[in-house]
Coordinates of C-alpha atoms in Angstrom, one line a residue:
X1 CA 0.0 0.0 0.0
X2 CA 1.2 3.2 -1.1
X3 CA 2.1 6.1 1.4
X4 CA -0.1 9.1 1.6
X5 CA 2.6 11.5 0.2
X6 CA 4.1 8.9 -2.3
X7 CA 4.1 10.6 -5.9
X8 CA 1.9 9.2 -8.5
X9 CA 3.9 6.7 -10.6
X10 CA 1.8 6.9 -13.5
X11 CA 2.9 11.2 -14.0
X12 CA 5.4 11.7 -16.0
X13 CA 9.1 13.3 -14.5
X14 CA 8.9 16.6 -13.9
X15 CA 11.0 19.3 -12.1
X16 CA 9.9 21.1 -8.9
X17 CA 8.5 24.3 -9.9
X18 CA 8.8 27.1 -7.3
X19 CA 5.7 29.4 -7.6
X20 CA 7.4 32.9 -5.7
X21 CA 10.3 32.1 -8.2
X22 CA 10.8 35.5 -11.0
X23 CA 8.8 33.9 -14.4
X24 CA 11.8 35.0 -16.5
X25 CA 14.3 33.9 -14.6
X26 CA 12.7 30.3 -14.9
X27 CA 13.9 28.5 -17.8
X28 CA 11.9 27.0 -20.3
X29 CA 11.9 23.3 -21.5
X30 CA 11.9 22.5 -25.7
X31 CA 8.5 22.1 -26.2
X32 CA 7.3 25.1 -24.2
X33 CA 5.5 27.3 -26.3
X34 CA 6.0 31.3 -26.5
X35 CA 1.8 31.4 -26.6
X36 CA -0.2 31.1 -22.9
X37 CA -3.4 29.0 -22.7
X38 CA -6.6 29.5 -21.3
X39 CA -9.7 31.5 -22.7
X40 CA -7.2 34.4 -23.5
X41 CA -4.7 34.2 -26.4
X42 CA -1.5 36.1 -25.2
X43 CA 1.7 36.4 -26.9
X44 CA 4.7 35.8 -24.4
X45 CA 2.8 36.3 -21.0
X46 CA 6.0 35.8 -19.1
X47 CA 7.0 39.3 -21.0
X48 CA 3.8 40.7 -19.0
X49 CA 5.3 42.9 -15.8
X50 CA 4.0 42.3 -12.4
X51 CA 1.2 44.2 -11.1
X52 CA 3.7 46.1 -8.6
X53 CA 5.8 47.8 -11.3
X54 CA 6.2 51.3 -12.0
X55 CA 5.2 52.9 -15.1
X56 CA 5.6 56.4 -16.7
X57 CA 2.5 57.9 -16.6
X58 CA 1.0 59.9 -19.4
X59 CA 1.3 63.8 -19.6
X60 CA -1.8 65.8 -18.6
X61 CA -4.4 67.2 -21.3
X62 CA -4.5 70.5 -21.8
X63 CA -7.1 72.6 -19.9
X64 CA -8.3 74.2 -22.8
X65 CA -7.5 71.8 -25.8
X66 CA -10.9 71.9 -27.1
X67 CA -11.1 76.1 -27.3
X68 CA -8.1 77.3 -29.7
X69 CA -4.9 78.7 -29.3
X70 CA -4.7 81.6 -26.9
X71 CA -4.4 85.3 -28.4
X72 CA -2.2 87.5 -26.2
X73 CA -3.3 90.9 -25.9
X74 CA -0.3 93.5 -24.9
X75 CA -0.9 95.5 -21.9
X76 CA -0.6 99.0 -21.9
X77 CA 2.5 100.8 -20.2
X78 CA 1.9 102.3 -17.1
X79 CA 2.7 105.9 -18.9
X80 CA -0.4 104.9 -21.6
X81 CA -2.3 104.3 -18.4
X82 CA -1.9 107.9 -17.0
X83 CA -2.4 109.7 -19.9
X84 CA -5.6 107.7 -20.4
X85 CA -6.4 108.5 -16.4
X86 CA -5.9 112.2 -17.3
X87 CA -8.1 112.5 -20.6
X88 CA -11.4 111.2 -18.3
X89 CA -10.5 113.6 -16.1
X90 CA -10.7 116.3 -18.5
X91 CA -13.4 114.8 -19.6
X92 CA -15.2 114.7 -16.6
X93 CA -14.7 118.5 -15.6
X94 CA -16.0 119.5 -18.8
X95 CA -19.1 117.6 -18.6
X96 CA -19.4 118.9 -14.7
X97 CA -19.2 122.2 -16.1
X98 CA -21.7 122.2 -18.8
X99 CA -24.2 120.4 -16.3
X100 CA -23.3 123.3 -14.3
X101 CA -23.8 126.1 -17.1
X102 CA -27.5 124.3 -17.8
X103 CA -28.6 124.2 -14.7
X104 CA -27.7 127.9 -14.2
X105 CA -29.4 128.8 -17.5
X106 CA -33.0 126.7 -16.4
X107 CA -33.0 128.5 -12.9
X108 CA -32.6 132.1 -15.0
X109 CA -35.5 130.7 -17.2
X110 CA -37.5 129.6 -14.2
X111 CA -36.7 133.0 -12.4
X112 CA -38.1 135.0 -15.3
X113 CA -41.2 132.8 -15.6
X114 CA -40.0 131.7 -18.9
X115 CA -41.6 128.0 -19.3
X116 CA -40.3 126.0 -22.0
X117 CA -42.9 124.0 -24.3
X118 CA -41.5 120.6 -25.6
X119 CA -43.7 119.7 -29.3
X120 CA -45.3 116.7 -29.0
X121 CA -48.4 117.1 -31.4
X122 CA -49.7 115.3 -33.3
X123 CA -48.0 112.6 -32.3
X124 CA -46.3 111.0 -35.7
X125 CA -45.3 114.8 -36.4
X126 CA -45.1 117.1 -33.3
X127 CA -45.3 120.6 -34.9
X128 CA -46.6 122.7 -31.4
X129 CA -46.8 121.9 -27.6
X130 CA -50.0 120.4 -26.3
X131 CA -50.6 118.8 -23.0
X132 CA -54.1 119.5 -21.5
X133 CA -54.0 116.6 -18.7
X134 CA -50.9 117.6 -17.2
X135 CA -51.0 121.4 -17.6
X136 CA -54.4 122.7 -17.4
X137 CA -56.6 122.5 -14.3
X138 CA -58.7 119.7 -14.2
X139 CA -62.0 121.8 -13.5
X140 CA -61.0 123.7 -17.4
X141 CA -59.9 120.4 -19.1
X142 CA -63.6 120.4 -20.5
X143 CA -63.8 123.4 -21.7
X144 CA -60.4 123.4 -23.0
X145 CA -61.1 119.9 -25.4
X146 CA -64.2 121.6 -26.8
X147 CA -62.0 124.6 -27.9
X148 CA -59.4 122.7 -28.9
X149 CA -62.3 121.1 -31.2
X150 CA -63.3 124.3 -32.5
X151 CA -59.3 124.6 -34.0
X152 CA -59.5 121.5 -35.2
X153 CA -63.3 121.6 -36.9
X154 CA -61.6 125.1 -38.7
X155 CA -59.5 123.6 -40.3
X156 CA -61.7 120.7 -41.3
X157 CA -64.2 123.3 -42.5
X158 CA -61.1 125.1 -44.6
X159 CA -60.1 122.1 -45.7
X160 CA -63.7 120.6 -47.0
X161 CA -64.2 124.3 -48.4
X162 CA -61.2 123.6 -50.5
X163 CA -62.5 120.2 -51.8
X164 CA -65.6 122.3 -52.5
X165 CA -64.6 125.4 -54.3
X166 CA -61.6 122.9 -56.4
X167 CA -65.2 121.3 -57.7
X168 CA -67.0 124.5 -58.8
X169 CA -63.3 125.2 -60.8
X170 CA -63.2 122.2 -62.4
X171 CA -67.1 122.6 -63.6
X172 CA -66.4 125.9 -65.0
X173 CA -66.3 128.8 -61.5
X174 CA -62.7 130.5 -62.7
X175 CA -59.2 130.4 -61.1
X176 CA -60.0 133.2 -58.8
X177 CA -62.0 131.4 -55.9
X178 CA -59.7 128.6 -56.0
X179 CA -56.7 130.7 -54.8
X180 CA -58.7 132.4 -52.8
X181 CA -59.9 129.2 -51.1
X182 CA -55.7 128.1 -51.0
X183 CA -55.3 131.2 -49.2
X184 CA -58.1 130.7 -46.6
X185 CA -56.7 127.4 -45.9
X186 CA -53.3 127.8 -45.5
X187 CA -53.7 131.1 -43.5
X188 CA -56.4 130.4 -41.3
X189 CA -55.6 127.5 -39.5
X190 CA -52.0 128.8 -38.3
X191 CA -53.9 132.4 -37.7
X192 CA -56.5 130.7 -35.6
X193 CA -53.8 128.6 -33.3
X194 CA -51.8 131.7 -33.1
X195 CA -54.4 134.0 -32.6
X196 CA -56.6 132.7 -30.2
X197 CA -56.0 129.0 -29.5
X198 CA -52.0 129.2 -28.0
X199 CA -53.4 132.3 -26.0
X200 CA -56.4 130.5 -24.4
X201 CA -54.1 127.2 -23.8
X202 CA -51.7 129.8 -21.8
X203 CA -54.3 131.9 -19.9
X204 CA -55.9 128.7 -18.9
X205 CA -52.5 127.3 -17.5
X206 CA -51.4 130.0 -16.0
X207 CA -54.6 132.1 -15.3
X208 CA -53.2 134.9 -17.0
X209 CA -55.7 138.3 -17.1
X210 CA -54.1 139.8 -20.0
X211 CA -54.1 136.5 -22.0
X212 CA -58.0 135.9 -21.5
X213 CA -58.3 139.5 -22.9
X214 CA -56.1 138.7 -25.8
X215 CA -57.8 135.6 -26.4
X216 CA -61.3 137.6 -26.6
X217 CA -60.5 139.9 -29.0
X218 CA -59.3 137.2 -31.2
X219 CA -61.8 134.7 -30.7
X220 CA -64.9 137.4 -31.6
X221 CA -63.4 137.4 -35.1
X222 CA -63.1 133.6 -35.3
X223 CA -66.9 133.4 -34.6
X224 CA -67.4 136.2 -37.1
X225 CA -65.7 134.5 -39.9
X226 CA -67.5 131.4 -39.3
X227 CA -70.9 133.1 -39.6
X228 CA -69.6 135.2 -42.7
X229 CA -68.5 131.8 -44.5
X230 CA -71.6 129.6 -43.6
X231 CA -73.6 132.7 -45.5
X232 CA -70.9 133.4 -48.0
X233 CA -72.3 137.1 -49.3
X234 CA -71.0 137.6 -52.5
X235 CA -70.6 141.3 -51.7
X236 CA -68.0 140.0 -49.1
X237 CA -66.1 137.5 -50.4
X238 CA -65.2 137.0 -54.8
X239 CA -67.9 135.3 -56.0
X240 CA -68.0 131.4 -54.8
X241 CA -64.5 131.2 -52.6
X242 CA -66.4 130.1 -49.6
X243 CA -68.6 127.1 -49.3
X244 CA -72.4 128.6 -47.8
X245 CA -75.8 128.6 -48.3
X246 CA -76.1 131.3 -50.6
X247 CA -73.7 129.4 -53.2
X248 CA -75.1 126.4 -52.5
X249 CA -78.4 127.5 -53.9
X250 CA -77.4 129.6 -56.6
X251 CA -75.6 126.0 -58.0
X252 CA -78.1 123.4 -56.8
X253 CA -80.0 124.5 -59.6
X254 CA -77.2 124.0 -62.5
X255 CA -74.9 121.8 -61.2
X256 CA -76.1 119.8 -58.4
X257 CA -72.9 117.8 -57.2
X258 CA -71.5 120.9 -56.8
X259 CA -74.4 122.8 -55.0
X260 CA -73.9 119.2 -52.7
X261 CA -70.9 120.3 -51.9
X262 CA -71.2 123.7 -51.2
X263 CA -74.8 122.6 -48.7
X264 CA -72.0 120.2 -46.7
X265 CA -69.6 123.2 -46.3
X266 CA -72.7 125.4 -44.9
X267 CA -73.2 122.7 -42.2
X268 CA -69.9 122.6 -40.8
X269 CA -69.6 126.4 -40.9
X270 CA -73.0 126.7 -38.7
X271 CA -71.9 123.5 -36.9
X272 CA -68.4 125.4 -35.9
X273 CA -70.1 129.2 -35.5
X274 CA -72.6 127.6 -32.9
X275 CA -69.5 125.5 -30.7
X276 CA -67.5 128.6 -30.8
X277 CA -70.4 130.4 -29.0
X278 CA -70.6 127.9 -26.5
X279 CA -66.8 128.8 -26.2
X280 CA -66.6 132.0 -25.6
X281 CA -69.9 131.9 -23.4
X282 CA -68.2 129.7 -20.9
X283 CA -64.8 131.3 -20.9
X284 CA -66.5 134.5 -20.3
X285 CA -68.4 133.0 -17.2
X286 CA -65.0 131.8 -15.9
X287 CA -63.2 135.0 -16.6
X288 CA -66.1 137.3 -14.3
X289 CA -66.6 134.3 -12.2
X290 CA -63.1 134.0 -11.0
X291 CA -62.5 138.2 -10.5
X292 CA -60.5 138.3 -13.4
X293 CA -61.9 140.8 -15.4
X294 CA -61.6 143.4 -11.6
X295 CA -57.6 142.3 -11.7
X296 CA -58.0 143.5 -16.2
X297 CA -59.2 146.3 -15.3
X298 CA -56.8 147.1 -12.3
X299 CA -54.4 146.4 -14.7
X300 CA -55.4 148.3 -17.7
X301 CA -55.4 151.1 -15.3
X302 CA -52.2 150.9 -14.0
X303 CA -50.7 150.6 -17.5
X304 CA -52.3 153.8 -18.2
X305 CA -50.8 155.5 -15.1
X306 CA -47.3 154.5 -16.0
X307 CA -47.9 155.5 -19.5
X308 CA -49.4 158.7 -18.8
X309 CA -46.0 159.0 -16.3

């Protein structure tokens, strides 16, 4: 009976292979092949290094590979830097001093009770300064809008009086009362906002006495006109330059589009004679009502004094 640690006869004579020994130190028998075994096919594995040697790591990526090359940018001197420094500061002073000039110049202004008007209408082309919710009282806004639509229904009327009197030319009127209906239109409506409308808009603001006066004087004549062109008297005015009743009849009869024309001229002229009563009715009211026309007269009186003097 074999013992428990006898080799097995049957195996075939082989040396005693040390497993700690160095794999390439070990020597290799004839028919050893250079391949290793197993699932993984391996050329030389005793060529492989043990898992405790030291290898040269790899040099780092760049931190910004992926965005370009870098563009240096020079930096100024520090002699570039003060003269830089010193041009702001001129700079500076000189805007502090024109600030400075401006404000002087709008406290003068504001001392002489000089008020500065900003145009901003009509809107898409500001040609004058109107603002009646911020600037006029609100117990006059009212009666402001309805004068402000009396300038503006003038010049409509001008304007449709135009269109009218260019329709009696064409069918035969004469040259004459078509540029006398140009010169209506593009005198009356800067005459009216000049005349009466910018004074009003200011006496209202500022509850001037001497403004309301102005604006009186004015205004009568606005309403006078109005009333002239809605009748249209040929003694007054050449022949058929205005757009009334009186027209309107006399060409009803021969050339009725025409006499049309003229009959829609005579309603905006009484439409605008009867709102610029209203006008001057309540602006009248509001000029005793609030002792304006006693402070007038006080000074229409002292103006005479000093004249007189």
């Amino acid at each position: 009976m074999a013992r428990r640690y006898d080799s097995n006869p049957f195996d075939e004579e082989e040396d005693e292979v040390n497993p700690f020994a160095d794999q390439s130190a070990r020597g290799r028998g004839p028919t050893q092949s250079n391949y290793g075994g197993g699932a993984f096919y391996m050329t030389n594995p005793g060529s492989v290094p043990p898992a405790n040697s030291k290898l040269t790591p790899l040099p780092p990526e760049p931190a910004d590979y992926d965005r370009g090359s870098t563009v240096d940018i020079p930096l100024d001197s520090a002699q570039d830097l003060k003269m830089k420094e010193k041009e702001l500061k001129a700079k500076e002073a000189e805007l502090k001093k024109r600030e400075q000039e401006l404000k002087r110049r709008e406290d003068a202004i504001a001392r002489a009770g000089i008020v500065i008007e900003d145009k901003n209408w009509p809107p898409f082309f500001p040609i004058i300064h109107h603002d009646i919710p911020n600037e006029i009282p609100i117990h006059l806004q009212k009666l402001q809008y309805v004068a402000f639509t009396t300038f503006l229904g003038l010049a409509v009327c001008l304007l449709w009086n135009f269109v009218a009197v260019t329709t009696a030319w064409i069918k035969g009127e004469g040259p004459t009362i078509w540029f006398l209906a140009i010169i209506y239109l593009i005198s009356g409506v800067p005459g009216a906002y000049v005349l009466w409308y910018r004074p009003l808009y200011r006496a209202m603001r500022t509850d001037s006495a001497l403004k309301f006066g102005w604006f009186f004087l004015s205004y009568i004549f606005h309403i006078g006109f109005c009333v002239l062109a809605a009748v249209a008297p040929p003694i007054i005015f050449k022949g058929k330059s205005l757009a009334g009743i009186l027209p309107a009849i006399d060409l009803l009869g021969d050339q009725a589009m025409v006499g049309i024309f003229y009959l829609i001229g005579f309603a905006l002229f009484a439409v605008e004679s009867m709102m610029s009563i209203w006008v001057i009715q309540q602006v009248y009211m509001y000029f005793r009502g609030s002792g304006k026309a006693a402070e007038m007269k006080r000074e229409a009186a002292r103006s005479t004094m000093m004249s007189a003097l």
